[in-house]
Amino acid sequence: MNNKIIICIGRQLGSGGHDIGRMLALDFQAKYYDREILNLAAKESGLSEKFFAQNDERKGFFKSLFNIQASHLGGSPYKSDFSQENLFQFQSDAMIKAADEGSCVFVGRCAEYVLRNNPNMVSVFITAPMDFRIHQVMNKEGVDRIVAQKKIEEGESQRAAYYNYYTGKKWGYATNYDLCIDSSVLGLPATEKFIADFIRKKFNI
């Protein structure tokens, strides 16, 4: 084990996964990648970032390739072989490259599957009861309970379909991760400290 650590976080919507990921990045002096990976993938592929954003953790965004303007494809050599699977591969390649360069925290996007062969990788899934998550979304986005719950249910349905399709596994199943934790039990800051301690023990650092 060298001093490079790759932390991959899966999360239920509203569980605080993004906030915990940022805290872990600070704790381990690692680069933080959530939607930032979309920009890296766009740069690596030469494609417009908008395609990665519209495809982000969603399966079935587009069914055909017509009406894709060359201007959106930039200087990409993949104009004649453009598909949703290609977008996933570009995104995966960007994650692998970032992980090779130094310590990283990746949130979502099948990161623990993409980086499963990296010996420095630790995977965590963050969960919480629905009521806790509804209140998190209500407070962050200023919406009522009904809207918050609908957002959670629709968002998680999309995440699950995306993850299951590209990994061949079931999203959120404990066997896919090194650690699963309910962020509502300790609260977000203490949950981050618990995860950080687990990581240090796992890698003996």
Coordinates of C-alpha atoms in Angstrom, one line a residue:
M1 CA 0.0 0.0 0.0
N2 CA 1.4 3.4 -1.0
N3 CA 0.1 6.7 0.4
K4 CA -2.6 7.0 -2.4
I5 CA -6.2 6.3 -1.3
I6 CA -9.2 6.0 -3.6
I7 CA -12.5 6.4 -1.9
C8 CA -15.7 5.4 -3.9
I9 CA -19.0 6.5 -2.4
G10 CA -22.4 5.1 -3.4
R11 CA -25.3 6.9 -1.7
Q12 CA -29.1 7.0 -1.4
L13 CA -30.4 10.4 -2.5
G14 CA -30.7 12.7 0.6
S15 CA -28.4 10.6 2.7
G16 CA -25.6 13.2 2.7
G17 CA -23.2 11.3 0.5
H18 CA -22.0 14.5 -1.3
D19 CA -21.3 16.3 2.0
I20 CA -19.6 13.3 3.5
G21 CA -17.5 12.9 0.3
R22 CA -16.3 16.4 0.5
M23 CA -15.3 16.0 4.2
L24 CA -13.4 12.8 3.4
A25 CA -11.6 14.6 0.5
L26 CA -10.4 17.2 3.0
D27 CA -9.5 14.6 5.6
F28 CA -7.4 12.6 3.2
Q29 CA -6.1 15.6 1.1
A30 CA -7.7 14.0 -1.9
K31 CA -9.3 15.4 -5.0
Y32 CA -13.1 15.4 -5.0
Y33 CA -15.0 14.2 -8.0
D34 CA -18.8 14.3 -8.3
R35 CA -20.1 16.1 -11.4
E36 CA -16.5 17.2 -11.9
I37 CA -15.8 13.8 -13.5
L38 CA -18.1 14.8 -16.4
N39 CA -15.8 17.7 -17.3
L40 CA -12.8 15.4 -17.2
A41 CA -14.6 12.9 -19.4
A42 CA -15.5 15.6 -21.9
K43 CA -12.0 16.8 -22.1
E44 CA -10.6 13.3 -22.5
S45 CA -13.1 12.3 -25.2
G46 CA -13.4 15.7 -27.1
L47 CA -17.2 15.4 -26.7
S48 CA -19.4 18.2 -25.4
E49 CA -19.9 18.0 -21.6
K50 CA -23.7 18.4 -22.2
F51 CA -23.9 14.7 -23.4
F52 CA -22.3 13.5 -20.2
A53 CA -24.5 15.8 -18.1
Q54 CA -27.7 14.5 -19.7
N55 CA -26.6 10.9 -19.4
D56 CA -25.4 11.3 -15.8
E57 CA -26.4 8.2 -13.8
R58 CA -29.3 7.7 -16.2
K59 CA -29.9 4.7 -18.5
G60 CA -31.7 5.2 -21.8
F61 CA -31.2 9.0 -22.3
F62 CA -31.1 8.6 -26.0
K63 CA -32.1 5.8 -28.4
S64 CA -30.6 7.0 -31.6
L65 CA -27.8 9.2 -32.9
F66 CA -29.5 11.4 -35.4
N67 CA -29.6 15.2 -34.9
I68 CA -26.3 15.2 -33.0
Q69 CA -24.6 18.2 -34.4
A70 CA -20.9 18.0 -35.1
S71 CA -20.3 21.1 -33.0
H72 CA -21.3 19.2 -29.9
L73 CA -18.9 16.4 -30.7
G74 CA -16.0 18.8 -30.8
G75 CA -12.8 17.3 -32.1
S76 CA -13.7 13.8 -31.0
P77 CA -12.5 10.9 -33.3
Y78 CA -15.6 9.0 -32.1
K79 CA -18.2 10.8 -34.2
S80 CA -19.1 7.7 -36.2
D81 CA -19.3 5.4 -33.2
F82 CA -21.2 7.5 -30.6
S83 CA -23.5 5.7 -28.1
Q84 CA -24.5 5.9 -24.4
E85 CA -22.1 3.0 -23.8
N86 CA -19.3 5.1 -25.2
L87 CA -20.1 7.9 -22.8
F88 CA -19.9 5.5 -19.9
Q89 CA -16.5 4.2 -21.2
F90 CA -15.1 7.8 -21.6
Q91 CA -16.3 8.6 -18.1
S92 CA -14.7 5.4 -16.7
D93 CA -11.4 6.1 -18.5
A94 CA -11.4 9.6 -16.9
M95 CA -11.9 8.1 -13.4
I96 CA -9.2 5.5 -14.0
K97 CA -6.8 8.2 -15.1
A98 CA -7.6 10.5 -12.1
A99 CA -7.1 7.6 -9.7
D100 CA -3.7 6.8 -11.2
E101 CA -2.6 10.4 -10.6
G102 CA -3.4 10.7 -6.9
S103 CA -5.8 10.3 -4.0
C104 CA -9.4 10.8 -5.0
V105 CA -12.9 10.7 -3.7
F106 CA -15.5 9.6 -6.3
V107 CA -19.2 10.0 -5.6
G108 CA -21.6 7.7 -7.6
R109 CA -21.2 6.8 -11.2
C110 CA -20.3 3.1 -10.6
A111 CA -16.9 4.2 -9.3
E112 CA -16.3 1.2 -7.1
Y113 CA -17.0 -1.1 -10.1
V114 CA -14.9 0.9 -12.5
L115 CA -12.0 0.9 -10.1
R116 CA -12.5 -2.6 -8.6
N117 CA -9.0 -3.7 -9.6
N118 CA -7.3 -0.7 -7.9
P119 CA -5.6 -2.0 -4.8
N120 CA -5.9 1.4 -3.1
M121 CA -9.7 1.6 -3.5
V122 CA -12.2 1.4 -0.6
S123 CA -15.9 1.5 -1.3
V124 CA -18.7 2.9 0.9
F125 CA -22.4 3.0 0.6
I126 CA -24.3 5.6 2.6
T127 CA -27.9 5.1 3.4
A128 CA -30.6 6.7 5.7
P129 CA -34.3 6.2 6.4
M130 CA -36.7 7.8 4.0
D131 CA -38.0 10.4 6.5
F132 CA -34.4 11.6 7.2
R133 CA -33.7 11.9 3.5
I134 CA -36.9 13.7 2.7
H135 CA -36.1 16.3 5.3
Q136 CA -32.5 16.7 3.9
V137 CA -33.9 17.3 0.4
M138 CA -36.6 19.7 1.7
N139 CA -34.0 21.8 3.6
K140 CA -31.5 21.8 0.8
E141 CA -33.8 22.5 -2.1
G142 CA -36.6 24.4 -0.4
V143 CA -39.4 22.1 -1.6
D144 CA -42.3 20.5 0.3
R145 CA -42.4 16.9 1.5
I146 CA -44.3 15.6 -1.5
V147 CA -41.9 17.1 -4.0
A148 CA -38.9 15.9 -2.0
Q149 CA -40.2 12.3 -1.8
K150 CA -41.0 12.2 -5.5
K151 CA -37.5 13.6 -6.3
I152 CA -35.9 10.8 -4.2
E153 CA -38.0 8.0 -5.7
E154 CA -37.4 9.1 -9.3
G155 CA -33.8 9.8 -8.8
E156 CA -33.1 6.5 -7.1
S157 CA -35.0 4.6 -9.8
Q158 CA -32.7 6.2 -12.4
R159 CA -29.6 5.5 -10.4
A160 CA -30.5 1.9 -9.8
A161 CA -31.2 1.2 -13.5
Y162 CA -28.0 2.8 -14.6
Y163 CA -25.9 1.0 -12.0
N164 CA -27.5 -2.4 -12.5
Y165 CA -27.1 -2.1 -16.3
Y166 CA -23.4 -1.2 -16.4
T167 CA -22.2 -3.3 -13.5
G168 CA -24.4 -6.4 -13.7
K169 CA -25.0 -6.0 -9.9
K170 CA -27.7 -4.6 -7.7
W171 CA -27.4 -1.0 -6.7
G172 CA -27.2 -0.6 -2.9
Y173 CA -26.6 -4.3 -2.1
A174 CA -24.2 -4.5 0.9
T175 CA -22.0 -7.2 -0.8
N176 CA -20.9 -4.6 -3.4
Y177 CA -19.2 -2.4 -0.8
D178 CA -16.5 -2.6 1.9
L179 CA -18.7 -0.6 4.3
C180 CA -22.4 0.4 4.4
I181 CA -23.5 3.0 7.0
D182 CA -26.7 4.8 8.0
S183 CA -25.8 8.5 8.2
S184 CA -28.8 9.3 10.3
V185 CA -27.5 7.4 13.3
L186 CA -24.4 9.5 14.0
G187 CA -25.1 12.6 11.8
L188 CA -23.0 13.6 8.8
P189 CA -19.8 14.9 10.6
A190 CA -19.5 11.9 12.9
T191 CA -20.4 9.5 10.0
E192 CA -17.4 10.9 8.1
K193 CA -15.1 10.4 11.1
F194 CA -16.3 6.8 11.4
I195 CA -15.7 6.1 7.7
A196 CA -12.3 7.8 7.9
D197 CA -11.3 5.7 10.8
F198 CA -12.5 2.6 9.0
I199 CA -10.3 3.5 6.0
R200 CA -7.2 4.1 8.1
K201 CA -7.7 0.7 9.8
K202 CA -8.3 -1.0 6.4
F203 CA -5.0 0.4 5.0
N204 CA -3.1 0.4 8.3
I205 CA -2.3 4.1 8.1

